[in-house]
Tab-separated table of C-alpha atoms in Angstrom:
chain	number	residue	atom	x	y	z
A	1	MET	CA	-0.172	-0.295	-0.081
A	2	ILE	CA	1.104	3.830	-0.374
A	3	LYS	CA	1.926	5.309	2.834
A	4	SER	CA	0.637	8.313	3.790
A	5	GLY	CA	2.201	11.635	3.178
A	6	LYS	CA	2.260	11.384	-1.109
A	7	LYS	CA	0.068	13.820	-3.134
A	8	PHE	CA	-0.618	13.145	-5.647
A	9	SER	CA	-2.158	15.395	-8.343
A	10	SER	CA	-5.070	13.625	-9.962
A	11	LYS	CA	-6.562	10.758	-9.147
A	12	LYS	CA	-5.049	9.507	-12.871
A	13	GLU	CA	-1.213	9.762	-11.242
A	14	LEU	CA	-2.604	7.767	-8.725
A	15	LEU	CA	-4.402	5.306	-10.633
A	16	LEU	CA	-0.276	4.791	-12.421
A	17	SER	CA	1.207	4.690	-9.212
A	18	LEU	CA	-0.958	1.506	-7.964
A	19	LEU	CA	-1.102	-0.187	-11.193
A	20	HIS	CA	2.389	-0.544	-11.330
A	21	GLU	CA	2.861	-3.825	-9.073
A	22	GLY	CA	0.317	-5.049	-11.432
A	23	ALA	CA	-3.054	-5.520	-10.228
A	24	PHE	CA	-4.900	-4.326	-6.696
A	25	ARG	CA	-8.128	-4.550	-4.610
A	26	LEU	CA	-10.767	-1.732	-3.857
A	27	GLY	CA	-13.949	-3.178	-2.495
A	28	GLU	CA	-14.533	-5.948	-4.461
A	29	ILE	CA	-13.084	-5.315	-6.969
A	30	LEU	CA	-10.066	-6.368	-8.707
A	31	LEU	CA	-8.407	-4.137	-11.181
A	32	ARG	CA	-5.770	-5.702	-13.399
A	33	ALA	CA	-2.667	-3.446	-15.299
A	34	ASP	CA	-4.916	-5.259	-19.044
A	35	TRP	CA	-7.513	-2.412	-17.838
A	36	SER	CA	-9.947	-5.437	-17.085
A	37	LEU	CA	-12.091	-5.997	-13.581
A	38	ARG	CA	-14.114	-8.051	-11.952
A	39	HIS	CA	-15.278	-9.602	-8.749
A	40	TYR	CA	-12.501	-9.557	-6.860
A	41	ASP	CA	-13.717	-13.341	-5.664
A	42	ASP	CA	-13.743	-14.344	-9.601
A	43	ARG	CA	-10.241	-14.022	-9.649
A	44	SER	CA	-9.762	-16.776	-10.207
A	45	PHE	CA	-11.657	-17.502	-13.020
A	46	LEU	CA	-11.282	-17.672	-16.961
A	47	GLU	CA	-11.901	-15.024	-19.029
A	48	GLU	CA	-14.585	-17.473	-21.366
A	49	GLU	CA	-16.127	-17.817	-18.037
A	50	LEU	CA	-17.061	-14.625	-17.313
A	51	LYS	CA	-19.893	-12.231	-19.324
A	52	LEU	CA	-17.535	-9.549	-20.620
A	53	TYR	CA	-17.823	-5.362	-21.117
A	54	THR	CA	-16.051	-3.603	-22.790
A	55	GLN	CA	-17.197	0.335	-21.871
A	56	PRO	CA	-17.823	1.675	-18.644
A	57	GLN	CA	-20.969	3.020	-18.012
A	58	ASP	CA	-20.726	-0.876	-18.353
A	59	ALA	CA	-20.364	-0.326	-14.599
A	60	ARG	CA	-23.423	1.349	-13.557
A	61	GLN	CA	-25.935	-1.921	-14.785
A	62	ILE	CA	-23.289	-4.545	-13.604
A	63	SER	CA	-23.733	-2.328	-10.119
A	64	ARG	CA	-27.200	-1.191	-9.717
A	65	TYR	CA	-28.687	-4.878	-8.657
A	66	ASP	CA	-27.832	-7.502	-5.767
A	67	LEU	CA	-27.248	-11.118	-7.021
A	68	GLN	CA	-31.353	-12.125	-6.085
A	69	GLY	CA	-31.917	-8.368	-8.443
A	70	LYS	CA	-32.560	-6.129	-5.730
A	71	ILE	CA	-31.543	-2.223	-6.042
A	72	ARG	CA	-28.235	-1.581	-4.992
A	73	PRO	CA	-29.227	1.603	-2.792
A	74	LEU	CA	-25.320	2.214	-1.153
A	75	LYS	CA	-22.859	1.135	-3.819
A	76	THR	CA	-20.200	0.596	-0.784
A	77	ALA	CA	-22.871	-1.819	0.355
A	78	PRO	CA	-20.368	-5.635	0.634
A	79	ASN	CA	-23.245	-7.421	-2.465
A	80	LEU	CA	-21.202	-6.504	-5.652
A	81	LEU	CA	-22.950	-9.242	-9.017
A	82	ARG	CA	-20.471	-11.695	-9.834
A	83	GLY	CA	-19.443	-12.692	-12.826
A	84	TRP	CA	-18.873	-10.232	-15.409
A	85	LEU	CA	-15.665	-9.489	-16.788
A	86	LEU	CA	-15.314	-5.320	-16.983
A	87	LYS	CA	-11.829	-5.034	-19.878
A	88	LEU	CA	-11.705	-1.627	-20.826
A	89	LYS	CA	-9.580	0.549	-23.589
A	90	SER	CA	-7.504	3.146	-21.439
A	91	LEU	CA	-6.779	5.010	-18.506
A	92	GLU	CA	-9.779	7.099	-18.681
A	93	GLU	CA	-12.618	3.953	-19.280
A	94	VAL	CA	-11.025	2.669	-16.126
A	95	LEU	CA	-11.369	5.497	-14.223
A	96	LEU	CA	-14.360	6.277	-15.552
A	97	ALA	CA	-15.876	2.971	-14.538
A	98	LEU	CA	-14.743	3.019	-10.840
A	99	ASP	CA	-16.523	6.138	-9.922
A	100	PHE	CA	-19.741	4.144	-11.630
A	101	PHE	CA	-18.907	1.377	-9.495
A	102	TYR	CA	-17.515	3.642	-5.826
A	103	PRO	CA	-17.860	6.830	-6.987
A	104	ALA	CA	-15.300	9.504	-5.548
A	105	ALA	CA	-12.726	7.175	-3.685
A	106	LEU	CA	-10.010	7.912	-5.813
A	107	ASP	CA	-10.275	11.214	-4.902
A	108	LEU	CA	-10.324	10.115	-1.237
A	109	TYR	CA	-8.183	8.352	-0.596
A	110	ARG	CA	-5.922	11.626	-2.629
A	111	THR	CA	-7.182	13.362	-0.112
A	112	PHE	CA	-6.558	10.309	2.673
A	113	LEU	CA	-2.614	10.340	2.063
A	114	ALA	CA	-2.418	13.755	1.347
A	115	GLY	CA	-3.305	14.546	4.491
A	116	GLU	CA	-5.761	16.694	4.268
A	117	LEU	CA	-9.028	14.426	4.950
A	118	SER	CA	-11.081	15.903	7.330
A	119	SER	CA	-14.000	13.302	9.152
A	120	THR	CA	-16.888	15.036	10.594
A	121	PRO	CA	-18.161	14.118	14.218
A	122	LEU	CA	-21.707	11.856	13.724
A	123	ARG	CA	-23.505	15.074	16.792
A	124	SER	CA	-22.595	17.545	14.008
A	125	THR	CA	-23.932	15.251	10.794
A	126	LEU	CA	-27.105	15.464	12.858
A	127	ASN	CA	-26.459	18.588	14.175
A	128	ARG	CA	-27.780	19.867	10.575
A	129	GLN	CA	-30.027	18.154	9.729
A	130	THR	CA	-33.367	19.775	9.171
A	131	GLY	CA	-36.725	19.386	8.576
A	132	MET	CA	-38.711	16.284	9.239
A	133	TYR	CA	-34.651	14.802	10.282
A	134	ARG	CA	-34.400	17.376	12.939
A	135	ILE	CA	-35.662	15.271	15.604
A	136	THR	CA	-31.669	12.982	14.526
A	137	GLN	CA	-29.808	15.250	17.162
A	138	LEU	CA	-32.488	13.684	19.934
A	139	LEU	CA	-31.316	9.838	19.229
A	140	THR	CA	-28.618	9.070	22.236
A	141	ASP	CA	-25.263	7.920	22.998
A	142	GLU	CA	-26.377	4.068	23.177
A	143	GLN	CA	-28.680	4.391	19.977
A	144	ALA	CA	-26.053	5.934	17.803
A	145	GLN	CA	-23.666	2.776	18.494
A	146	GLU	CA	-26.099	0.194	18.080
A	147	LEU	CA	-27.567	1.482	14.687
A	148	ILE	CA	-23.157	2.234	14.038
A	149	GLY	CA	-23.147	-1.691	14.828
A	150	GLN	CA	-25.870	-2.409	12.422
A	151	MET	CA	-24.999	-0.336	9.661
A	152	CYS	CA	-21.919	0.128	8.865
A	153	CYS	CA	-20.461	-3.652	9.562
A	154	SER	CA	-18.199	-4.518	6.594
A	155	ASP	CA	-19.799	-8.068	6.363
A	156	HIS	CA	-23.863	-7.139	5.764
A	157	GLY	CA	-23.544	-2.956	6.075
A	158	CYS	CA	-20.754	-1.279	4.664
A	159	LEU	CA	-17.156	-1.576	3.300
A	160	ARG	CA	-16.510	1.324	3.891
A	161	LYS	CA	-13.228	2.367	6.687
A	162	VAL	CA	-15.805	4.663	9.142
A	163	LEU	CA	-13.093	7.560	9.254
A	164	TRP	CA	-15.599	9.911	12.321
A	165	SER	CA	-16.571	9.441	15.945
A	166	ILE	CA	-19.930	9.604	17.549
A	167	ALA	CA	-18.657	12.851	19.061
A	168	PRO	CA	-15.399	14.622	19.524
A	169	ASP	CA	-15.348	12.514	23.028
A	170	GLU	CA	-17.748	9.444	22.165
A	171	GLU	CA	-15.222	6.636	20.236
A	172	MET	CA	-16.750	3.258	18.613
A	173	THR	CA	-17.561	-0.015	20.424
A	174	THR	CA	-19.374	-1.480	18.441
A	175	LEU	CA	-17.268	-2.224	14.950
A	176	PRO	CA	-13.221	-3.360	15.601
A	177	LEU	CA	-10.586	-1.959	15.532
A	178	GLU	CA	-9.624	-2.827	11.489
A	179	LYS	CA	-12.585	-0.839	10.885
A	180	THR	CA	-12.278	2.847	12.181
A	181	ARG	CA	-8.588	2.563	11.025
A	182	VAL	CA	-5.937	2.577	7.953
A	183	ASP	CA	-3.400	0.607	8.008
A	184	GLN	CA	-0.641	1.921	5.767
A	185	ASN	CA	1.741	-1.133	6.902
A	186	ASN	CA	-0.197	-4.336	6.550
A	187	ASN	CA	1.849	-6.548	4.275
A	188	SER	CA	0.165	-9.902	5.144
A	189	SER	CA	-0.358	-10.127	1.723
A	190	SER	CA	1.195	-8.943	-1.575
A	191	LEU	CA	-1.506	-7.777	-3.575
A	192	GLN	CA	-2.855	-3.450	-2.617
A	193	GLU	CA	-5.897	-4.162	-1.204
A	194	ILE	CA	-6.799	0.536	-1.598
A	195	PRO	CA	-9.331	0.931	1.349
A	196	LEU	CA	-12.834	2.655	1.162
A	197	LEU	CA	-13.390	5.577	3.585
A	198	CYS	CA	-16.106	7.677	4.878
A	199	ARG	CA	-15.032	10.964	6.351
A	200	GLU	CA	-19.222	11.086	6.936
A	201	ALA	CA	-21.765	9.677	8.090
A	202	CYS	CA	-24.927	8.708	4.963
A	203	ASN	CA	-27.786	9.562	4.538
A	204	LEU	CA	-29.118	6.188	4.867
A	205	LEU	CA	-28.180	5.870	8.564
A	206	VAL	CA	-29.529	9.572	9.247
A	207	ALA	CA	-32.197	8.098	8.059
A	208	ALA	CA	-32.435	5.180	9.794
A	209	ALA	CA	-32.025	7.190	13.354
A	210	ARG	CA	-34.916	9.107	12.592
A	211	PRO	CA	-37.226	6.211	13.996
A	212	LEU	CA	-35.255	5.290	17.047
A	213	ALA	CA	-34.924	9.349	17.772
A	214	LYS	CA	-38.442	9.658	18.400
A	215	LYS	CA	-38.847	7.085	20.704
A	216	ASN	CA	-36.995	9.519	22.419
A	217	LEU	CA	-40.028	12.371	22.234
A	218	PRO	CA	-41.685	13.395	25.566
A	219	SER	CA	-44.793	11.615	26.374
A	220	SER	CA	-47.800	14.190	25.851
């Protein structure tokens, strides 16, 4: 993995550096230096065993549904469709396809490497909510911990590394340490694994917080 402190002028330069070793993993995708992408769990399949796609826009269709044919509301959920091979013709096409699979993932990682990626605590996110979501400000710390443990876990929630806390003095207790830290010295595998990063609670989590917070309204 590229060491933190390294600055890249563009995500294209970053991608070239990542491909220098031949391949890397981003989320559930394996990207190889021949500009081909596939599901990581299909890495041992022969090309003829996978359904071939050749346009970067095909990534949008591939990432739209899960194995059960259901819409994926969260791009970074661990349920990306398998059985496909996307073979592209240029670095620009690869960048476009990656943005369809994981929007802004390389930009966030580039900013993180430069030491310029800031995060927003959950309380700050909830405190700026208005309208029907203003009530989420009533969410207790205990409710927040439980909700985060359910929605942000990598097994069935989201693959992103959670870089934010509940509040500056309230760290996460329902997620494992490896979920909240980016290990720049992990050499357990020869394959580079680039983390998906989460700098702020998403709209899905805020929406899920609303019915929990409503329980905290004082009885009339």
